[in-house]
Amino acid sequence: MRTNTGRLSTRRLWALSAAVLAGVGGAFASVTTGETKATTRADHFLQARAAPTTAMPPTATASVTTESPATTAGRPVVSPVLPFNAKLTSSDIPVRGGGVRSGACSGSLIAPEWIITAGHCFHDINGAWVGGKPRYHMTVTVGKLKDGDPGGHTAQVVDVRQSPVNDLAVAKLSTAIDDVVPLTLPDKAPEVGQRLRFAGWGSTSATVVAPSDHLKRGEFSVAKIAPTTLEALPVVPRTVENSPCADDSGSPYFVSGDNRTGNLVAIENSGPPCPQPGREIIARVDILTDWIRTQTGDTAR
């Protein structure tokens, strides 16, 4: 989640070493590396998109809202293309000194009541990533390709579980979504050269930062495998439409053979200034498959 007041002068990469893997506790950790220069998406999310308002928004924003979409046999219509994609938006993120700001992230459905996204999409007023009940209202829309499409599902995030080893979180929804096939979790490690598809709702401008009104899509390949992250390169030259920009944090990198279902490999963490050349740093999911299933209650597999 990033905002449009400019990038921080120091570009940081959130990553974890093998030593962290061996000794992590219940909280995440971060280290700085000189190997890869990347703009941390969290840097932008932690800045204000506009001058903060002087008061919290009306309490009505706290209510769980549901659209009144067209229906098929009494059920909401969802996009037949990548229906598992999720758009996350908030308008009441507290800022230091008072007031609130807006922000956005991307994600994907991994269980009827759960989505996966970047850990830095949920933080306290000091910017520390946190779990539990969110400090602000985060609305999640699933099952659309454009904001104006009929149907889809809208819910609120009610609980967050932060990964113990990388910039990743799973978030519980206020309402189960049972007519979308979630992305499946990986049961093996990725390979260098593996092709991955990307889908996110981030900005389509390098200067005017705001979530897109439509789903962006692209294709990447795995360039490097680290203990908790991957580095990915675009298959074709970057544009704001085919690669991550601000507000694409948490976007899924996945494999799909039918444009409707898929297997999740990683999620967006950080990368070069949009849409400049460079490698994306994405959080591995395969190392957390068992942990995710425990958090979501899916321990039967």
Coordinates of C-alpha atoms in Angstrom, one line a residue:
M1 CA 0.0 0.0 0.0
R2 CA 1.6 3.3 -1.1
T3 CA 0.6 6.9 -1.3
N4 CA 1.3 9.8 -3.6
T5 CA 3.3 12.2 -1.4
G6 CA 6.5 10.9 -2.8
R7 CA 8.9 8.1 -2.2
L8 CA 11.2 8.0 0.8
S9 CA 14.7 8.9 0.0
T10 CA 16.1 5.7 1.5
R11 CA 14.9 2.7 -0.4
R12 CA 14.6 -0.4 1.9
L13 CA 14.1 -4.0 1.1
W14 CA 12.3 -6.1 3.7
A15 CA 13.8 -9.6 3.6
L16 CA 14.9 -12.2 6.1
S17 CA 18.0 -14.3 6.3
A18 CA 18.3 -18.0 7.0
A19 CA 19.2 -17.1 10.5
V20 CA 15.9 -15.5 11.0
L21 CA 14.2 -18.6 9.8
A22 CA 16.0 -20.5 12.5
G23 CA 15.2 -18.2 15.3
V24 CA 11.9 -16.4 14.7
G25 CA 9.3 -16.0 17.3
G26 CA 5.7 -14.9 17.0
A27 CA 6.7 -11.5 15.5
F28 CA 8.2 -10.7 12.2
A29 CA 11.7 -9.2 11.8
S30 CA 13.4 -7.3 9.0
V31 CA 17.0 -6.7 7.8
T32 CA 18.6 -4.5 5.3
T33 CA 20.5 -5.9 2.4
G34 CA 22.7 -4.3 -0.1
E35 CA 22.3 -6.9 -2.8
T36 CA 19.1 -5.7 -4.3
K37 CA 17.8 -2.1 -4.5
A38 CA 14.1 -2.0 -4.3
T39 CA 11.4 0.4 -3.2
T40 CA 9.6 -1.1 -0.3
R41 CA 5.8 -0.9 -0.9
A42 CA 5.5 -0.3 2.8
D43 CA 7.4 3.0 2.5
H44 CA 4.6 4.4 0.4
F45 CA 1.8 2.9 2.4
L46 CA 3.1 4.5 5.6
Q47 CA 3.0 8.0 4.0
A48 CA -0.1 10.1 3.8
R49 CA -1.9 10.1 0.5
A50 CA -3.3 13.6 1.2
A51 CA -3.4 16.0 4.1
P52 CA -5.1 14.1 7.0
T53 CA -8.5 15.0 8.0
T54 CA -9.1 16.3 11.5
A55 CA -11.6 13.7 12.5
M56 CA -12.4 10.1 12.1
P57 CA -14.9 9.3 9.4
P58 CA -18.5 8.7 10.4
T59 CA -19.2 5.5 12.3
A60 CA -21.2 4.2 9.3
T61 CA -17.9 3.2 7.7
A62 CA -17.5 0.5 10.2
S63 CA -20.5 -1.4 9.0
V64 CA -20.1 -4.4 6.7
T65 CA -21.4 -3.4 3.3
T66 CA -22.6 -5.7 0.6
E67 CA -23.4 -4.8 -2.9
S68 CA -26.7 -5.6 -4.6
P69 CA -25.4 -7.3 -7.7
A70 CA -27.1 -9.1 -10.5
T71 CA -27.8 -12.7 -9.6
T72 CA -27.8 -16.0 -11.2
A73 CA -30.2 -18.5 -9.5
G74 CA -30.3 -16.1 -6.5
R75 CA -26.5 -16.0 -6.2
P76 CA -24.2 -13.0 -6.8
V77 CA -22.5 -12.9 -10.1
V78 CA -18.7 -13.1 -9.9
S79 CA -16.2 -12.7 -12.7
P80 CA -15.4 -15.9 -14.5
V81 CA -11.9 -14.7 -15.0
L82 CA -9.5 -14.8 -12.0
P83 CA -12.5 -14.5 -9.5
F84 CA -10.2 -15.1 -6.5
N85 CA -8.5 -11.7 -6.9
A86 CA -9.1 -9.2 -4.0
K87 CA -9.0 -5.5 -3.8
L88 CA -8.3 -4.0 -0.3
T89 CA -9.2 -0.3 0.5
S90 CA -9.3 1.8 3.6
S91 CA -10.3 5.4 4.2
D92 CA -9.6 5.8 8.0
I93 CA -6.0 4.8 8.6
P94 CA -4.9 6.9 11.7
V95 CA -1.8 9.1 11.3
R96 CA 0.5 10.5 13.9
G97 CA -0.7 13.9 15.1
G98 CA -4.3 13.1 14.5
G99 CA -6.6 12.6 11.6
V100 CA -6.8 9.8 9.0
R101 CA -5.7 8.9 5.5
S102 CA -6.6 6.4 2.8
G103 CA -4.6 3.5 1.5
A104 CA -5.0 0.3 -0.6
C105 CA -3.5 -3.2 -1.1
S106 CA -4.2 -6.2 -3.3
G107 CA -4.6 -9.9 -2.4
S108 CA -6.4 -13.1 -3.2
L109 CA -8.9 -15.5 -1.7
I110 CA -7.3 -18.7 -0.2
A111 CA -10.3 -20.0 1.7
P112 CA -14.0 -19.0 1.9
E113 CA -13.3 -16.7 4.9
W114 CA -9.6 -15.8 4.3
I115 CA -7.5 -13.7 2.0
I116 CA -3.7 -13.4 1.7
T117 CA -1.9 -10.1 1.3
A118 CA 1.2 -8.3 2.5
G119 CA 1.9 -8.0 6.2
H120 CA 2.6 -4.3 6.0
C121 CA -1.0 -3.6 4.9
F122 CA -1.9 -3.9 8.5
H123 CA 0.0 -1.8 11.0
D124 CA -0.2 0.5 14.1
I125 CA 0.1 4.2 14.1
N126 CA 3.9 3.9 14.4
G127 CA 4.1 1.7 11.3
A128 CA 4.8 -1.6 13.1
W129 CA 3.1 -4.5 11.4
V130 CA 0.4 -5.9 13.7
G131 CA -2.1 -8.8 13.8
G132 CA -5.5 -9.2 15.5
K133 CA -8.3 -6.9 14.9
P134 CA -7.3 -4.2 12.4
R135 CA -6.6 -0.6 13.7
Y136 CA -8.7 0.7 10.8
H137 CA -11.5 -0.6 8.5
M138 CA -10.3 -2.5 5.6
T139 CA -12.8 -3.3 2.9
V140 CA -12.2 -6.3 0.6
T141 CA -13.8 -6.8 -2.8
V142 CA -13.6 -10.2 -4.4
G143 CA -14.7 -11.4 -7.8
K144 CA -14.6 -8.4 -10.0
L145 CA -12.4 -7.3 -13.0
K146 CA -13.5 -3.7 -12.8
D147 CA -15.0 -1.5 -10.0
G148 CA -18.1 -0.9 -12.2
D149 CA -18.8 -4.6 -12.8
P150 CA -22.0 -6.0 -11.3
G151 CA -21.8 -8.6 -8.6
G152 CA -18.7 -9.6 -6.7
H153 CA -18.5 -9.8 -2.9
T154 CA -17.6 -7.1 -0.4
A155 CA -16.6 -7.8 3.2
Q156 CA -14.6 -6.3 6.0
V157 CA -11.3 -7.7 7.5
V158 CA -12.0 -8.8 11.1
D159 CA -8.8 -10.5 12.1
V160 CA -5.2 -10.5 10.8
R161 CA -2.4 -13.1 11.3
Q162 CA 1.1 -11.9 10.5
S163 CA 3.6 -14.3 9.1
P164 CA 6.5 -15.1 11.5
V165 CA 9.1 -15.0 8.7
N166 CA 8.3 -12.6 5.9
D167 CA 6.1 -9.7 4.7
L168 CA 2.9 -11.7 4.4
A169 CA -0.4 -11.9 6.3
V170 CA -3.7 -13.8 6.1
A171 CA -6.8 -11.9 7.0
K172 CA -10.2 -13.2 8.0
L173 CA -13.3 -11.8 6.3
S174 CA -16.6 -10.8 8.0
T175 CA -18.5 -13.0 5.4
A176 CA -17.6 -16.3 3.8
I177 CA -17.3 -16.3 0.0
D178 CA -18.5 -19.8 -1.0
D179 CA -19.0 -19.4 -4.8
V180 CA -15.4 -18.7 -5.7
V181 CA -12.7 -21.3 -5.9
P182 CA -9.8 -20.1 -3.8
L183 CA -6.2 -20.2 -4.9
T184 CA -4.6 -23.4 -3.7
L185 CA -1.5 -23.3 -1.5
P186 CA 1.8 -24.7 -2.9
D187 CA 3.1 -28.1 -1.8
K188 CA 6.6 -27.6 -3.2
A189 CA 9.3 -25.0 -3.7
P190 CA 9.3 -22.8 -6.8
E191 CA 12.1 -23.2 -9.4
V192 CA 14.3 -20.7 -11.1
G193 CA 12.8 -19.9 -14.5
Q194 CA 9.2 -20.8 -13.5
R195 CA 6.6 -18.6 -15.1
L196 CA 4.2 -16.9 -12.8
R197 CA 1.2 -14.8 -13.4
F198 CA 0.6 -11.5 -11.6
A199 CA -2.7 -9.8 -10.8
G200 CA -3.2 -6.6 -8.8
W201 CA -5.3 -3.5 -8.2
G202 CA -2.4 -1.1 -7.8
S203 CA -1.8 2.3 -9.3
T204 CA -1.7 2.9 -13.1
S205 CA 0.4 6.0 -12.7
A206 CA 3.9 6.6 -11.5
T207 CA 3.1 10.0 -10.1
V208 CA -0.6 10.1 -9.2
V209 CA -1.0 7.2 -6.8
A210 CA -4.4 5.6 -6.3
P211 CA -5.7 2.1 -6.7
S212 CA -6.8 1.1 -10.2
D213 CA -10.4 0.8 -11.1
H214 CA -9.6 -2.4 -12.9
L215 CA -7.5 -5.6 -12.4
K216 CA -4.0 -5.3 -13.8
R217 CA -2.3 -8.5 -15.1
G218 CA 1.2 -9.6 -16.2
E219 CA 3.7 -12.4 -16.4
F220 CA 7.0 -12.9 -14.6
S221 CA 9.6 -15.5 -14.2
V222 CA 11.5 -16.6 -11.1
A223 CA 15.0 -15.2 -11.2
K224 CA 16.4 -16.0 -7.7
I225 CA 15.2 -18.1 -4.7
A226 CA 16.1 -16.9 -1.2
P227 CA 15.0 -18.6 2.1
T228 CA 11.8 -16.5 2.5
T229 CA 11.5 -14.5 -0.7
L230 CA 11.8 -14.8 -4.5
E231 CA 13.1 -12.3 -7.1
A232 CA 11.0 -12.1 -10.2
L233 CA 11.6 -10.5 -13.6
P234 CA 8.9 -9.4 -16.1
V235 CA 8.6 -11.5 -19.2
V236 CA 8.0 -8.4 -21.4
P237 CA 8.9 -4.8 -20.9
R238 CA 7.2 -3.2 -17.9
T239 CA 4.2 -0.9 -18.1
V240 CA 1.9 0.3 -15.3
E241 CA -0.7 -2.2 -16.6
N242 CA 1.4 -5.4 -16.5
S243 CA 3.6 -5.0 -13.4
P244 CA 3.3 -3.9 -9.7
C245 CA 3.1 -0.3 -8.7
A246 CA 2.0 1.5 -5.6
D247 CA -1.0 -0.2 -3.9
D248 CA -0.1 -3.6 -5.5
S249 CA 1.3 -4.9 -2.2
G250 CA 0.0 -8.4 -1.6
S251 CA -0.8 -9.1 -5.2
P252 CA -0.6 -12.8 -6.0
Y253 CA 1.9 -14.5 -8.2
F254 CA 0.3 -17.8 -9.3
V255 CA 0.1 -20.5 -11.8
S256 CA -3.2 -21.1 -13.7
G257 CA -4.2 -23.2 -16.6
D258 CA -7.8 -22.0 -17.0
N259 CA -8.0 -18.3 -15.9
R260 CA -10.4 -19.3 -13.2
T261 CA -8.4 -21.4 -10.6
G262 CA -4.8 -21.5 -9.7
N263 CA -2.0 -22.4 -7.4
L264 CA -0.4 -19.5 -5.3
V265 CA 3.4 -19.2 -5.3
A266 CA 4.2 -15.8 -3.8
I267 CA 2.8 -12.3 -3.1
E268 CA 4.1 -8.9 -3.8
N269 CA 6.4 -7.1 -1.3
S270 CA 8.6 -4.6 -3.0
G271 CA 10.2 -3.6 -6.3
P272 CA 11.7 -0.9 -8.5
P273 CA 9.9 2.5 -8.9
C274 CA 7.0 1.9 -11.2
P275 CA 7.3 1.2 -14.1
Q276 CA 11.1 1.1 -14.2
P277 CA 13.2 -2.1 -15.0
G278 CA 14.2 -4.3 -12.1
R279 CA 13.3 -7.3 -10.0
E280 CA 10.3 -7.7 -7.8
I281 CA 10.8 -9.0 -4.3
I282 CA 8.0 -11.4 -3.5
A283 CA 7.2 -13.4 -0.4
R284 CA 7.4 -17.1 -0.7
V285 CA 4.2 -19.0 0.2
D286 CA 5.5 -22.6 0.1
I287 CA 7.5 -22.2 3.3
L288 CA 4.3 -21.1 5.1
T289 CA 1.7 -23.6 3.7
D290 CA 1.4 -25.5 7.0
W291 CA 1.3 -22.3 9.0
I292 CA -1.4 -20.8 6.8
R293 CA -3.6 -23.9 7.1
T294 CA -3.3 -23.8 10.9
Q295 CA -4.4 -20.1 10.9
T296 CA -7.3 -20.7 8.6
G297 CA -8.4 -23.9 10.3
D298 CA -7.7 -26.0 7.2
T299 CA -5.6 -28.7 8.9
A300 CA -7.3 -31.7 7.3
R301 CA -4.8 -31.7 4.4

